[in-house]
Coordinates of C-alpha atoms in Angstrom, one line a residue:
M1 CA 65.5 -63.3 6.5
S2 CA 62.8 -65.2 7.9
N3 CA 60.3 -67.1 6.3
A4 CA 58.4 -64.5 5.3
R5 CA 56.6 -62.3 7.1
A6 CA 56.0 -60.5 4.1
N7 CA 53.2 -61.6 1.9
H8 CA 55.4 -61.8 -1.1
L9 CA 57.6 -64.3 0.6
T10 CA 56.7 -67.8 1.7
R11 CA 55.8 -68.0 5.3
R12 CA 58.9 -70.1 6.0
G13 CA 60.8 -67.5 4.1
I14 CA 60.4 -64.5 6.3
I15 CA 61.2 -65.5 9.8
A16 CA 64.4 -67.0 8.9
A17 CA 65.5 -63.5 8.4
G18 CA 69.1 -63.3 8.1
G19 CA 69.6 -66.8 8.3
A20 CA 67.6 -69.5 9.1
L21 CA 64.3 -70.1 10.1
G22 CA 62.4 -69.4 13.2
L23 CA 59.1 -68.9 14.6
G24 CA 58.5 -72.1 16.1
A25 CA 59.8 -74.3 13.4
V26 CA 58.6 -72.1 10.7
L27 CA 58.7 -69.3 10.4
A28 CA 72.5 -54.1 19.6
A29 CA 73.9 -50.9 27.1
C30 CA 76.5 -48.8 26.3
G31 CA 79.6 -48.9 28.5
D32 CA 78.0 -46.3 30.7
D33 CA 75.7 -47.7 33.4
D34 CA 73.4 -44.8 33.1
S35 CA 72.6 -45.7 29.6
T36 CA 71.0 -49.0 30.7
S37 CA 69.0 -47.6 33.6
G38 CA 65.6 -48.1 31.9
G39 CA 65.2 -44.8 30.1
S40 CA 65.7 -42.2 32.8
K41 CA 68.3 -40.4 30.8
S42 CA 66.2 -40.3 27.7
T43 CA 63.3 -38.9 29.7
E44 CA 65.5 -36.1 31.0
S45 CA 67.0 -35.5 27.5
A46 CA 63.7 -35.5 25.8
A47 CA 62.2 -33.2 28.4
A48 CA 65.0 -30.8 27.7
K49 CA 64.0 -30.6 24.1
S50 CA 60.9 -28.9 22.7
G51 CA 59.3 -28.3 19.4
P52 CA 58.2 -30.6 16.6
W53 CA 59.7 -34.0 15.8
T54 CA 60.6 -35.2 12.3
F55 CA 62.2 -38.4 11.2
K56 CA 62.7 -39.8 7.7
D57 CA 62.8 -43.5 7.7
D58 CA 64.2 -46.1 5.3
R59 CA 61.0 -46.2 3.3
A60 CA 61.7 -42.5 2.5
T61 CA 58.6 -41.8 4.6
T62 CA 58.8 -38.7 6.8
V63 CA 56.9 -38.7 10.1
K64 CA 56.1 -35.3 11.5
L65 CA 54.7 -34.7 15.0
D66 CA 54.2 -31.7 17.2
K67 CA 56.6 -33.0 19.8
I68 CA 59.0 -35.9 20.5
P69 CA 57.0 -39.1 20.8
A70 CA 56.3 -40.1 24.4
N71 CA 54.1 -43.2 23.7
I72 CA 56.3 -45.4 21.6
V73 CA 55.3 -48.9 20.6
A74 CA 58.0 -50.9 18.9
F75 CA 59.1 -54.3 17.7
T76 CA 60.8 -56.0 20.6
G77 CA 64.3 -55.9 19.0
V78 CA 63.9 -52.2 18.2
A79 CA 62.7 -51.5 21.7
A80 CA 65.7 -53.3 23.2
A81 CA 68.1 -51.2 21.1
L82 CA 66.3 -47.9 22.1
Y83 CA 66.5 -49.1 25.7
D84 CA 70.3 -49.4 25.4
Y85 CA 70.3 -45.7 24.4
G86 CA 68.1 -44.7 27.2
V87 CA 64.7 -44.5 25.4
Q88 CA 61.9 -46.4 27.1
V89 CA 58.9 -47.6 25.0
K90 CA 55.4 -48.2 26.3
G91 CA 54.5 -51.3 24.3
V92 CA 56.2 -54.0 22.3
F93 CA 55.3 -56.7 19.8
G94 CA 57.4 -59.7 18.8
P95 CA 59.4 -62.3 20.8
T96 CA 59.4 -60.7 24.3
R97 CA 59.0 -63.5 26.8
T98 CA 59.7 -67.2 26.7
T99 CA 57.3 -69.9 27.8
D100 CA 58.7 -69.8 31.3
G101 CA 58.1 -66.1 31.5
K102 CA 61.7 -64.9 31.2
A103 CA 62.9 -62.3 28.8
D104 CA 63.4 -63.5 25.3
V105 CA 66.9 -63.1 23.8
Q106 CA 65.5 -60.4 21.5
A107 CA 64.4 -58.3 24.4
G108 CA 68.0 -57.6 25.5
D109 CA 68.3 -55.8 28.8
M110 CA 64.7 -54.5 28.8
D111 CA 62.6 -55.0 31.9
I112 CA 59.8 -56.7 30.2
T113 CA 57.5 -56.2 33.2
K114 CA 57.5 -52.5 32.4
V115 CA 56.2 -52.7 28.9
E116 CA 52.8 -53.7 27.5
V117 CA 53.3 -56.8 25.4
I118 CA 50.7 -56.6 22.6
G119 CA 52.0 -59.6 20.7
N120 CA 54.6 -62.2 21.6
V121 CA 54.5 -64.5 18.5
W122 CA 54.2 -64.2 14.8
D123 CA 50.8 -62.9 13.7
E124 CA 49.8 -61.9 17.2
F125 CA 49.1 -58.2 17.7
N126 CA 46.4 -57.0 20.0
V127 CA 45.0 -53.9 18.3
E128 CA 42.8 -53.0 21.3
K129 CA 45.8 -53.0 23.6
Y130 CA 47.7 -51.0 21.1
A131 CA 44.9 -48.4 20.8
A132 CA 44.7 -48.1 24.6
L133 CA 48.3 -47.0 24.7
A134 CA 47.4 -44.0 22.6
P135 CA 50.6 -44.5 20.5
D136 CA 52.4 -41.5 19.0
V137 CA 54.5 -43.7 16.7
L138 CA 55.1 -47.4 15.9
I139 CA 58.6 -48.4 15.1
S140 CA 59.8 -51.7 13.5
T141 CA 62.4 -53.1 11.2
T142 CA 61.7 -54.2 7.6
F143 CA 63.2 -57.2 5.8
D144 CA 62.2 -56.3 2.2
N145 CA 62.3 -53.5 -0.4
A146 CA 58.5 -53.0 0.1
G147 CA 59.0 -51.7 3.6
T148 CA 56.8 -54.4 5.2
L149 CA 56.8 -53.7 9.0
W150 CA 58.3 -56.7 10.8
Y151 CA 55.8 -58.6 13.0
V152 CA 52.9 -56.3 12.0
P153 CA 50.2 -58.8 10.9
E154 CA 49.1 -58.5 7.3
A155 CA 45.4 -59.0 8.3
S156 CA 45.4 -56.1 10.7
K157 CA 48.0 -53.7 9.3
D158 CA 45.5 -51.2 7.9
K159 CA 43.7 -50.9 11.3
I160 CA 47.1 -50.5 13.0
A161 CA 48.2 -47.9 10.5
K162 CA 45.2 -45.7 11.2
L163 CA 46.1 -45.4 14.9
A164 CA 49.6 -43.9 14.6
P165 CA 52.3 -43.2 12.0
S166 CA 55.1 -45.7 11.6
V167 CA 58.8 -45.7 11.2
A168 CA 60.8 -48.5 9.6
V169 CA 64.5 -49.2 9.9
S170 CA 65.7 -51.4 7.0
V171 CA 67.7 -54.6 7.8
Y172 CA 67.5 -55.9 4.3
D173 CA 70.5 -56.5 2.0
R174 CA 73.0 -54.2 3.6
Q175 CA 75.8 -54.4 6.1
I176 CA 74.9 -54.1 9.8
T177 CA 76.7 -50.7 10.1
A178 CA 73.9 -49.1 8.1
P179 CA 71.0 -50.0 10.4
L180 CA 73.2 -49.3 13.4
E181 CA 73.7 -45.8 12.2
R182 CA 70.0 -45.4 11.5
M183 CA 69.1 -46.6 15.0
W184 CA 71.6 -44.2 16.5
E185 CA 70.0 -41.3 14.6
L186 CA 66.5 -42.4 15.6
A187 CA 67.5 -42.7 19.3
E188 CA 69.1 -39.2 19.1
S189 CA 66.0 -37.7 17.6
L190 CA 64.0 -39.2 20.5
G191 CA 66.1 -37.4 23.0
A192 CA 68.7 -40.0 23.9
D193 CA 72.0 -38.8 25.3
M194 CA 74.3 -40.1 22.6
A195 CA 77.5 -39.0 24.4
A196 CA 76.9 -41.8 26.8
A197 CA 76.9 -44.3 23.9
A198 CA 80.2 -43.1 22.4
D199 CA 82.2 -45.7 24.2
A200 CA 80.1 -48.6 22.8
K201 CA 80.6 -47.2 19.3
K202 CA 84.4 -47.1 19.8
R203 CA 84.3 -50.7 21.2
F204 CA 82.4 -51.8 18.1
E205 CA 85.0 -50.3 15.8
T206 CA 87.8 -52.0 17.8
A207 CA 86.0 -55.3 17.6
A208 CA 85.6 -54.9 13.8
T209 CA 89.4 -54.4 13.5
R210 CA 90.0 -57.5 15.6
L211 CA 87.6 -59.6 13.5
R212 CA 89.2 -58.4 10.2
A213 CA 92.7 -59.4 11.6
A214 CA 91.4 -62.8 12.7
A215 CA 89.9 -63.5 9.3
K216 CA 93.0 -62.4 7.5
A217 CA 95.2 -64.6 9.7
K218 CA 93.1 -67.7 9.0
P219 CA 91.6 -67.5 5.5
E220 CA 91.3 -71.3 5.3
I221 CA 88.8 -71.5 8.1
K222 CA 85.3 -72.0 6.7
V223 CA 82.3 -70.7 8.6
M224 CA 78.7 -71.9 8.2
A225 CA 75.7 -70.0 9.5
G226 CA 72.9 -72.5 10.4
S227 CA 69.6 -72.8 12.1
A228 CA 67.8 -75.8 13.4
S229 CA 64.2 -77.0 13.5
D230 CA 62.9 -80.5 14.2
Q231 CA 62.7 -81.6 10.6
L232 CA 65.2 -79.3 8.8
F233 CA 68.5 -77.6 9.0
Y234 CA 68.9 -74.2 7.4
V235 CA 72.1 -72.9 5.9
S236 CA 72.2 -69.2 5.4
G237 CA 74.0 -67.4 2.6
T238 CA 75.7 -64.1 3.3
N239 CA 73.6 -62.1 0.8
L240 CA 70.7 -60.2 2.4
S241 CA 71.6 -60.7 6.1
I242 CA 73.1 -57.6 7.7
D243 CA 75.5 -59.5 10.0
L244 CA 76.8 -62.0 7.5
E245 CA 77.2 -59.3 4.8
Y246 CA 79.3 -57.3 7.2
F247 CA 81.4 -60.3 8.5
K248 CA 82.1 -61.3 4.9
A249 CA 83.2 -57.7 4.1
L250 CA 85.6 -58.0 6.9
G251 CA 87.1 -61.1 5.3
V252 CA 85.4 -64.1 7.0
N253 CA 85.2 -67.1 4.7
F254 CA 81.6 -68.4 4.6
V255 CA 79.9 -71.4 3.2
E256 CA 77.8 -70.1 0.4
P257 CA 74.8 -72.2 -0.8
P258 CA 74.1 -71.5 -4.5
E259 CA 71.3 -69.2 -5.4
S260 CA 69.3 -72.0 -6.9
A261 CA 69.4 -73.9 -3.6
K262 CA 68.1 -70.8 -1.7
A263 CA 65.1 -70.3 -3.9
E264 CA 62.7 -71.9 -1.4
G265 CA 64.0 -69.8 1.4
G266 CA 63.4 -66.5 -0.5
G267 CA 67.1 -66.2 -1.3
W268 CA 68.0 -66.2 2.4
Y269 CA 68.9 -69.9 3.1
E270 CA 68.9 -73.5 1.9
S271 CA 66.8 -76.1 3.6
L272 CA 68.5 -79.5 4.3
S273 CA 67.2 -82.7 5.7
W274 CA 69.1 -83.8 8.8
E275 CA 70.4 -86.8 6.7
N276 CA 72.1 -84.2 4.4
V277 CA 73.3 -81.9 7.1
D278 CA 76.9 -82.7 6.1
K279 CA 76.5 -81.3 2.6
Y280 CA 78.8 -78.4 3.3
Q281 CA 82.1 -78.6 5.0
A282 CA 82.7 -76.1 7.8
D283 CA 85.3 -75.5 10.5
I284 CA 83.0 -73.2 12.6
I285 CA 79.3 -73.3 12.8
M286 CA 77.3 -70.2 13.9
M287 CA 73.9 -71.2 15.2
D288 CA 70.7 -69.1 15.3
D289 CA 70.1 -68.0 18.9
R290 CA 66.4 -67.1 18.6
S291 CA 64.0 -68.9 20.9
S292 CA 62.0 -70.1 17.9
T293 CA 64.9 -72.4 16.9
I294 CA 66.4 -75.5 18.4
Q295 CA 69.7 -74.7 20.2
P296 CA 72.9 -76.7 19.7
A297 CA 72.8 -78.3 23.1
D298 CA 69.3 -79.7 22.4
I299 CA 70.1 -81.1 18.9
A300 CA 70.0 -84.9 19.3
K301 CA 70.4 -85.8 15.6
P302 CA 73.3 -88.3 15.1
T303 CA 74.3 -86.6 11.8
W304 CA 74.7 -83.3 13.7
K305 CA 76.9 -84.8 16.3
Q306 CA 79.2 -86.2 13.6
L307 CA 79.9 -82.9 12.0
P308 CA 83.6 -82.0 12.3
A309 CA 82.9 -78.6 13.8
V310 CA 80.5 -80.1 16.4
K311 CA 83.0 -82.8 17.4
A312 CA 85.7 -80.2 17.7
G313 CA 83.5 -77.9 19.9
Q314 CA 83.7 -75.1 17.3
V315 CA 80.0 -74.1 17.4
I316 CA 79.1 -70.6 18.4
S317 CA 75.9 -68.6 18.6
R318 CA 74.6 -66.1 16.0
S319 CA 71.9 -63.4 16.2
P320 CA 70.2 -63.3 12.8
E321 CA 68.1 -60.4 14.2
P322 CA 70.7 -58.4 16.1
I323 CA 69.7 -55.8 18.6
L324 CA 70.7 -52.7 16.8
S325 CA 72.7 -50.9 19.5
Y326 CA 76.5 -50.7 19.3
D327 CA 76.7 -52.2 22.8
K328 CA 74.8 -55.4 21.8
C329 CA 76.6 -55.8 18.5
V330 CA 80.1 -55.7 20.0
P331 CA 79.8 -59.3 21.3
L332 CA 78.7 -60.5 17.9
L333 CA 82.1 -59.4 16.4
E334 CA 84.1 -60.4 19.4
N335 CA 82.7 -63.9 19.6
L336 CA 83.4 -64.6 16.0
A337 CA 86.9 -63.2 16.2
D338 CA 87.6 -65.3 19.3
A339 CA 86.3 -68.4 17.5
L340 CA 88.5 -67.7 14.4
E341 CA 91.5 -67.0 16.5
K342 CA 91.1 -70.4 18.3
A343 CA 89.8 -72.5 15.4
K344 CA 91.5 -75.5 14.0
K345 CA 91.0 -76.7 10.5
V346 CA 88.7 -79.7 10.9
A347 CA 86.6 -79.9 7.8

């Protein structure tokens, strides 16, 4: 998970969510073009519906409104998933724009100029801007059993909670198929045209079949999920992370740090000094693609460059916080399947 954005985890423990660390060193467009047109379809679908809106989230909390929410504020990754289903939000919080003003990887295909960014980094959430949007509902993910809303600051969570009800989709200790289904249900309840998303769901299932076959064909290939900061390298275990748990279930052979080694990382990952980055042998390395981490091309550490997988060019990207639309999750499966199909045993 991540270095803790939950007060019961260490700060370095929540943002690594799913894998390795993030937040500056600490801390899923369907096949149909209309589905990525910025929410026009959802507006039409929602308008065609009437009556009250009810949704039971993964905290077993049921939100009831007189009508389908129009003013939605969501964590960036959630907003990106809803956008893929044709649901446009009014405001976002979480990694949305990079330092050069471009869309963050977690923003997916959203046009970030058309949403109010009320927080772009960890612990940043402008309550005044949020209130001005007159929110009907706030939607985020949760990385723990307590239902802590991802990227909602602990210090202002009570003020935020008074302004609108919230919905949480759990991405904790389950396979990615579960939150994908929940996001589908949420988008459908918000008026999305799910018929337009059917092709993406089929492509996801096809990609899963391909990954399972690739893993079965090369059981000897060892895969390591990593993340880089200036001082440390993080090795994720498969437990807790929705993508890695699913990949493992499909047969992918992962490096697994012992539970004792992951204690500092809240059970998510083990922290290694760059001098010890060769502790585990891997044929493929999947690297955290979040903007809060150092990307492979920018890692200058000599010990990194000497890793067999790096020397062999067998390093691919990984999204520890996947955009939960089927369209965005298809490439996650296909990229790993492709890497396994081409991989040579180098470790």
